[in-house]
PDB file of C-alpha atoms in Angstrom:
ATOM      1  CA  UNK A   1       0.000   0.000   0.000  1.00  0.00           C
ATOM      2  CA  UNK A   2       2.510   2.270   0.487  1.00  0.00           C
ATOM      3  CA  UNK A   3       4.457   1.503  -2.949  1.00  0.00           C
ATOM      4  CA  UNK A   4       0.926   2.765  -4.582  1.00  0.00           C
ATOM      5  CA  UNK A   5       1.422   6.164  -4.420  1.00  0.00           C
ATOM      6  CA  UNK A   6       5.413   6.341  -4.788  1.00  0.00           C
ATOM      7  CA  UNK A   7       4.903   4.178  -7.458  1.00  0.00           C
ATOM      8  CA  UNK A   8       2.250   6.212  -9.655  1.00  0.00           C
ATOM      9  CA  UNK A   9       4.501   9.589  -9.081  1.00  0.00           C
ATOM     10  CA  UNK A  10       7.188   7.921 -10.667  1.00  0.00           C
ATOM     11  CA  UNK A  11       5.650   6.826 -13.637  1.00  0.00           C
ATOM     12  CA  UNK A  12       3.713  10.100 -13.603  1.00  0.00           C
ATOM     13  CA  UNK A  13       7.290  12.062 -13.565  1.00  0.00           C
ATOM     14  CA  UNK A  14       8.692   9.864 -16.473  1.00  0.00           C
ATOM     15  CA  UNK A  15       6.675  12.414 -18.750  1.00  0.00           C
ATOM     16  CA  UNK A  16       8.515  15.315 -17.116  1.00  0.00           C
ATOM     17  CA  UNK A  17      10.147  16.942 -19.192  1.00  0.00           C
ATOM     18  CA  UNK A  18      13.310  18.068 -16.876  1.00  0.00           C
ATOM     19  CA  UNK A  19      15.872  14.759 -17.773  1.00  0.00           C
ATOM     20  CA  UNK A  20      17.202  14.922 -14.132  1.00  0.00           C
ATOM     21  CA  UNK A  21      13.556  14.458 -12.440  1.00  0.00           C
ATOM     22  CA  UNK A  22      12.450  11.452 -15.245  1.00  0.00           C
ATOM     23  CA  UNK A  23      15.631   9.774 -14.736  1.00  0.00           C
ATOM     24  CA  UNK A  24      15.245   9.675 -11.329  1.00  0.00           C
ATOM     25  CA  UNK A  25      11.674   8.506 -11.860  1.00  0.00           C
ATOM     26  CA  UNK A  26      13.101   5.984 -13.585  1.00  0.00           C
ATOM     27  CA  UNK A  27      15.800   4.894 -11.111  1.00  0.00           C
ATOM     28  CA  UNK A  28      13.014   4.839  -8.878  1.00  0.00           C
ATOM     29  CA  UNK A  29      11.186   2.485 -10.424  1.00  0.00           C
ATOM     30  CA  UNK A  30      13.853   0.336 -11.182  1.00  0.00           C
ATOM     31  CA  UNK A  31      14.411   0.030  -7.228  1.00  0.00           C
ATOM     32  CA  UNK A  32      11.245  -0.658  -6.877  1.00  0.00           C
ATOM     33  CA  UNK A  33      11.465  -3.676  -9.266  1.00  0.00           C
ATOM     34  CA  UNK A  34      14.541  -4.796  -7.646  1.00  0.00           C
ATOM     35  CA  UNK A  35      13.238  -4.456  -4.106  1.00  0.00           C
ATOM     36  CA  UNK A  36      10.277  -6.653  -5.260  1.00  0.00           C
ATOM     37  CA  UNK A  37      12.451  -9.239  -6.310  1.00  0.00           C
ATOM     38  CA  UNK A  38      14.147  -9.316  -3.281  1.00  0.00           C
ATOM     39  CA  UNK A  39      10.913  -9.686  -1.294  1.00  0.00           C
ATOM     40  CA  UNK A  40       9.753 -12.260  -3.377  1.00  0.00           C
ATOM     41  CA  UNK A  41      13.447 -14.620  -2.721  1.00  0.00           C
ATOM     42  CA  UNK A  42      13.363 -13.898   0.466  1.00  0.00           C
ATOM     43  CA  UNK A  43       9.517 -15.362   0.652  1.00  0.00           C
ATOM     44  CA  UNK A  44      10.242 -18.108  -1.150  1.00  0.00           C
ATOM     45  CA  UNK A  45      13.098 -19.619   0.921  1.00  0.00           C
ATOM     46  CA  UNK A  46      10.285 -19.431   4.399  1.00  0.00           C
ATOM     47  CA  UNK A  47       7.314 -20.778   2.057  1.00  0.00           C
ATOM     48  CA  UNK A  48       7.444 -23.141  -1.011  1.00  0.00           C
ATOM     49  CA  UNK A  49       4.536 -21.852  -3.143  1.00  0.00           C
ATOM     50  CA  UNK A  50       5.077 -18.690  -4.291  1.00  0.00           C
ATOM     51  CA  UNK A  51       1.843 -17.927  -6.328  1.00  0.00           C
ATOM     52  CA  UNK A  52       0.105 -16.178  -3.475  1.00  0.00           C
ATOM     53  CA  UNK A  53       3.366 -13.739  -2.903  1.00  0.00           C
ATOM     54  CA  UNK A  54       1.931 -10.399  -2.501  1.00  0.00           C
ATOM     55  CA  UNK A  55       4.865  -8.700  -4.227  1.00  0.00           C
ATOM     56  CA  UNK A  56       4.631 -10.935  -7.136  1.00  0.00           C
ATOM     57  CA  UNK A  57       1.414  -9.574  -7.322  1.00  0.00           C
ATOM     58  CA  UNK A  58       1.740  -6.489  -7.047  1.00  0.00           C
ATOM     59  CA  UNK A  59       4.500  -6.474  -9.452  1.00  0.00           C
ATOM     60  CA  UNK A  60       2.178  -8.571 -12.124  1.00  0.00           C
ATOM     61  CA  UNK A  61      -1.562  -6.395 -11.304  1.00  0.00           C
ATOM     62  CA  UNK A  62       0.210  -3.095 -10.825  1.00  0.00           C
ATOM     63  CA  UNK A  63       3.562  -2.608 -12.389  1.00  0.00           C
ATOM     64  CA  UNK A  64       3.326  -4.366 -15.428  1.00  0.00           C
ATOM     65  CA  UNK A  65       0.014  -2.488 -16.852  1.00  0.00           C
ATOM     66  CA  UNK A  66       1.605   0.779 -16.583  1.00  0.00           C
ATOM     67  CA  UNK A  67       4.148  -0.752 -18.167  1.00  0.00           C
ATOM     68  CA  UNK A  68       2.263  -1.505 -21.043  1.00  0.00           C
ATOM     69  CA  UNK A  69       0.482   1.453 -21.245  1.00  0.00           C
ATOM     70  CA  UNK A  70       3.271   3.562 -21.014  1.00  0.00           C
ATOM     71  CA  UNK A  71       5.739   2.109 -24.206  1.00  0.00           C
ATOM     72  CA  UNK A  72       2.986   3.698 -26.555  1.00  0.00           C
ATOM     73  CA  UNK A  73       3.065   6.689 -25.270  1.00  0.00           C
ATOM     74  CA  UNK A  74       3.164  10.023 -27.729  1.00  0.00           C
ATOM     75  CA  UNK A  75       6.556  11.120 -25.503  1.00  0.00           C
ATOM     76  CA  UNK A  76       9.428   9.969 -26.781  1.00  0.00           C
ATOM     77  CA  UNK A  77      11.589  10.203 -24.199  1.00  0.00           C
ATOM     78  CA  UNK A  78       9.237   8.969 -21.736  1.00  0.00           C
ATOM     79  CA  UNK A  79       8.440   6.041 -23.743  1.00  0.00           C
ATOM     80  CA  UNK A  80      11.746   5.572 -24.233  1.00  0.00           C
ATOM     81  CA  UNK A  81      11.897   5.214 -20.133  1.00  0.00           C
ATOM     82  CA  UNK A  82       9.350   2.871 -20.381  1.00  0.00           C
ATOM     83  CA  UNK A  83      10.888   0.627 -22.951  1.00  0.00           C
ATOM     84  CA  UNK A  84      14.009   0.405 -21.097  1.00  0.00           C
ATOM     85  CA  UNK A  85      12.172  -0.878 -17.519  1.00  0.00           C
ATOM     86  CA  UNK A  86      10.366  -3.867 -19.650  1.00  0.00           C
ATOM     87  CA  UNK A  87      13.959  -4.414 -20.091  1.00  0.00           C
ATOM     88  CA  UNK A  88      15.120  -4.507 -16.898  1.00  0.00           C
ATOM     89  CA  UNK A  89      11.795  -6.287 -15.140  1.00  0.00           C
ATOM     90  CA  UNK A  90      12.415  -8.995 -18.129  1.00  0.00           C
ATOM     91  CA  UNK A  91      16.138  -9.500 -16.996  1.00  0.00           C
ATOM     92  CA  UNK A  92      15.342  -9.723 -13.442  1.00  0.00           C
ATOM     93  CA  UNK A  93      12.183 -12.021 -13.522  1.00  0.00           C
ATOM     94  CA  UNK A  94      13.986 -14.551 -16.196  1.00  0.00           C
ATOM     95  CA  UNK A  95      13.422 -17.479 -14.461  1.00  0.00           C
ATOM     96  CA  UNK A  96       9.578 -16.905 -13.522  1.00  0.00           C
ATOM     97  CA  UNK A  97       6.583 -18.935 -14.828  1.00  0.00           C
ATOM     98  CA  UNK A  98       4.513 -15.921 -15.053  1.00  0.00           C
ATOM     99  CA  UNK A  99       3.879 -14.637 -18.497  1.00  0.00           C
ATOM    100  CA  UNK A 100       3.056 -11.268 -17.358  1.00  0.00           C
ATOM    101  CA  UNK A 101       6.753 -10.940 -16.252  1.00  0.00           C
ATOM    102  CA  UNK A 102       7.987 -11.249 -19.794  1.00  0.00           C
ATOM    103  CA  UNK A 103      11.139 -13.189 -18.548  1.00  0.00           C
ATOM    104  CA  UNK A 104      10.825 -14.293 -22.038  1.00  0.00           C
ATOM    105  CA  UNK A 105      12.511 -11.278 -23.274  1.00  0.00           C
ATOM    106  CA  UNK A 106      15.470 -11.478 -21.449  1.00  0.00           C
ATOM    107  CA  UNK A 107      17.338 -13.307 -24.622  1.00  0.00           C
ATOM    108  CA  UNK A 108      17.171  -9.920 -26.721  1.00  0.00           C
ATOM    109  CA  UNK A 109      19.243  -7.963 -23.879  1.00  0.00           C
ATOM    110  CA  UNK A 110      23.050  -8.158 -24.298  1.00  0.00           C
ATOM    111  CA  UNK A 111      24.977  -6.482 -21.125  1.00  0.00           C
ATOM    112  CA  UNK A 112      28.061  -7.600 -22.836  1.00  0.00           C
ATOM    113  CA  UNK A 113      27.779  -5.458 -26.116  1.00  0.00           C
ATOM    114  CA  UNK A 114      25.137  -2.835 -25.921  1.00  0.00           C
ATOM    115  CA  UNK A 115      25.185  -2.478 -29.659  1.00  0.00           C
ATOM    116  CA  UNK A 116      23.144  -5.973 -29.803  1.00  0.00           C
ATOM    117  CA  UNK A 117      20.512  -5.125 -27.182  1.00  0.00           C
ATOM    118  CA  UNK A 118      17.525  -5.037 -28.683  1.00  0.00           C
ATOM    119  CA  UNK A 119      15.554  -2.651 -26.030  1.00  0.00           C
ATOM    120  CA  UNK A 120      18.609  -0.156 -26.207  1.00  0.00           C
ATOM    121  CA  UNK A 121      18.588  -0.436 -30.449  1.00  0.00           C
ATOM    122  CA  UNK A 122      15.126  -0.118 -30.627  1.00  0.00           C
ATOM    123  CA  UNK A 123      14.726   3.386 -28.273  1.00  0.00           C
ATOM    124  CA  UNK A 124      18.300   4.512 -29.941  1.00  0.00           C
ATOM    125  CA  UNK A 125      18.187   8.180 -31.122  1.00  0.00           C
ATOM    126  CA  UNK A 126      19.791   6.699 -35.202  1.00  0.00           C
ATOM    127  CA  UNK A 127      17.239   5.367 -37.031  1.00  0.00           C
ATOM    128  CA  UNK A 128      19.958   2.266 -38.913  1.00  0.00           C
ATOM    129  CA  UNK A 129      19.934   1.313 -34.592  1.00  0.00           C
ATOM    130  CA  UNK A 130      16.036   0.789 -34.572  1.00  0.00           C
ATOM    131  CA  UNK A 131      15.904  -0.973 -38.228  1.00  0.00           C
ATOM    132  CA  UNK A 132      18.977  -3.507 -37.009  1.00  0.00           C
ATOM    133  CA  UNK A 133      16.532  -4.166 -33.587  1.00  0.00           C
ATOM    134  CA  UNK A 134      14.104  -4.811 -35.772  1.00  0.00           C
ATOM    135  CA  UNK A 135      15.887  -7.297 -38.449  1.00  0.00           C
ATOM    136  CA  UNK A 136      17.232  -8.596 -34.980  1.00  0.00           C
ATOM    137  CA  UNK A 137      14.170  -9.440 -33.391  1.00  0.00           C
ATOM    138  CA  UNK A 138      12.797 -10.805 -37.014  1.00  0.00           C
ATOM    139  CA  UNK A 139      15.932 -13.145 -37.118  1.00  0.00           C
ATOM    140  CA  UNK A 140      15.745 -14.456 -33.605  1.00  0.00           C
ATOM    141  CA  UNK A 141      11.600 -15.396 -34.393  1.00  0.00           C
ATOM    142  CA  UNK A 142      12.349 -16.831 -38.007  1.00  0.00           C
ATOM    143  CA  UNK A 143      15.589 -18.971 -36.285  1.00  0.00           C
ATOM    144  CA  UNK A 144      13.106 -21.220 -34.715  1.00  0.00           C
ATOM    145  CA  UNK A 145      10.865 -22.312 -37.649  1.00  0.00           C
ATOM    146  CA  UNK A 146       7.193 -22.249 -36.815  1.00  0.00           C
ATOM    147  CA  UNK A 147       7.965 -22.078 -32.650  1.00  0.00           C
ATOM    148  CA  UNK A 148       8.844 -18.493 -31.458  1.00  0.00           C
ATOM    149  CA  UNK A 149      11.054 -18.279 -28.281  1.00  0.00           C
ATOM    150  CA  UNK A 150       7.884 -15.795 -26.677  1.00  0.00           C
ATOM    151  CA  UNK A 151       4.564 -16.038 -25.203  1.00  0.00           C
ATOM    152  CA  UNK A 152       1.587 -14.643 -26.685  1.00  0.00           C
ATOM    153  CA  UNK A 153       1.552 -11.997 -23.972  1.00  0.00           C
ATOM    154  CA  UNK A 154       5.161 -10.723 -24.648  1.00  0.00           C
ATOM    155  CA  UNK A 155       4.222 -10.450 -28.799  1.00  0.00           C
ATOM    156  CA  UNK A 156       1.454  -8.861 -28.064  1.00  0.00           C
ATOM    157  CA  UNK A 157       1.848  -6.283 -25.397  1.00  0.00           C
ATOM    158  CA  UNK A 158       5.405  -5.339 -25.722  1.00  0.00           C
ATOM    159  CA  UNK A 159       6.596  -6.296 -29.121  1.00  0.00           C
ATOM    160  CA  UNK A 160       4.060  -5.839 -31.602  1.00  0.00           C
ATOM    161  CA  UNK A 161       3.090  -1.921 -30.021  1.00  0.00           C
ATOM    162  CA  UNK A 162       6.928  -1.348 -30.269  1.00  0.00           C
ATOM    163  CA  UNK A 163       7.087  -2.705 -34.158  1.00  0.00           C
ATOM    164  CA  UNK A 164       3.740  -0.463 -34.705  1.00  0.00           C
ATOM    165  CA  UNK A 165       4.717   2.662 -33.219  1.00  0.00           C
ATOM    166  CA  UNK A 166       8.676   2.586 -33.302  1.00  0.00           C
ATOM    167  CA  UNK A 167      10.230   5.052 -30.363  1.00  0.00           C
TER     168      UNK A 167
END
């Protein structure tokens, strides 16, 4: 409960259009995720089922809607905000069932050579950077033949409104 409010500020002040107060938003948030994920280890070593974890709710009812409601935003830089913390909650919740986490994402981020990430291509101010995401992303589904590495949820909520309206 008292996440709710800090929470909604910070995604409110991702549309700011001072850098320094939307960055911080956005650092904000990113604690929040990771403080979530914390919680929700920490839960699971004291009880074995984790599907009634109220932080995993919170992060999957809450979080994650703005989330999707925020990549197609009209901002670009706030989008761009928004784009980038579906990356991060991917990489962090990799190895969670939930398909409302979108762990499935986590094979088109590349710490190693940020010039392959496909969240940092795709929101990249050079428009050859957001055409390489793209023939990226269309590589990595094609690889597979007729099975894609992602769920239904990540096509449609985060990948298809990022191929429609490109940052």
């Amino acid at each position: 409960r008292v996440l709710l409010p800090l929470m909604f500020t910070c995604f409110h002040l991702l549309y700011d259009s001072d850098g320094v107060i939307s960055r911080a938003s956005s650092k904000a948030l990113k604690a929040i995720v990771s403080t979530c994920l914390d919680q929700i280890q920490s839960s699971k070593e004291e009880q074995e089922n984790s599907s009634h974890n109220a932080w995993l709710k919170f992060i999957e009812s809450t979080f994650m809607p703005c989330l999707k409601v925020g990549i197609m935003a009209k901002n670009l830089p706030a989008r761009r905000s928004f784009v980038l913390l579906v990356s991060h909650v991917s990489k962090l919740f990799k190895g969670f069932q939930s398909v409302h986490l979108y762990g499935d994402l986590e094979c088109l981020i590349r710490e190693d050579d940020p010039d392959q990430d496909f969240f940092l291509n795709v929101t990249h101010v050079q428009l050859h950077r957001r055409a390489r995401a793209f023939t990226k992303l269309r590589k990595l589904i094609l690889s597979d033949g007729k099975e894609s590495n992602f769920s239904d949820q990540s096509c449609g909520n985060i990948l298809l409104p990022l191929a429609m309206h490109p940052v």
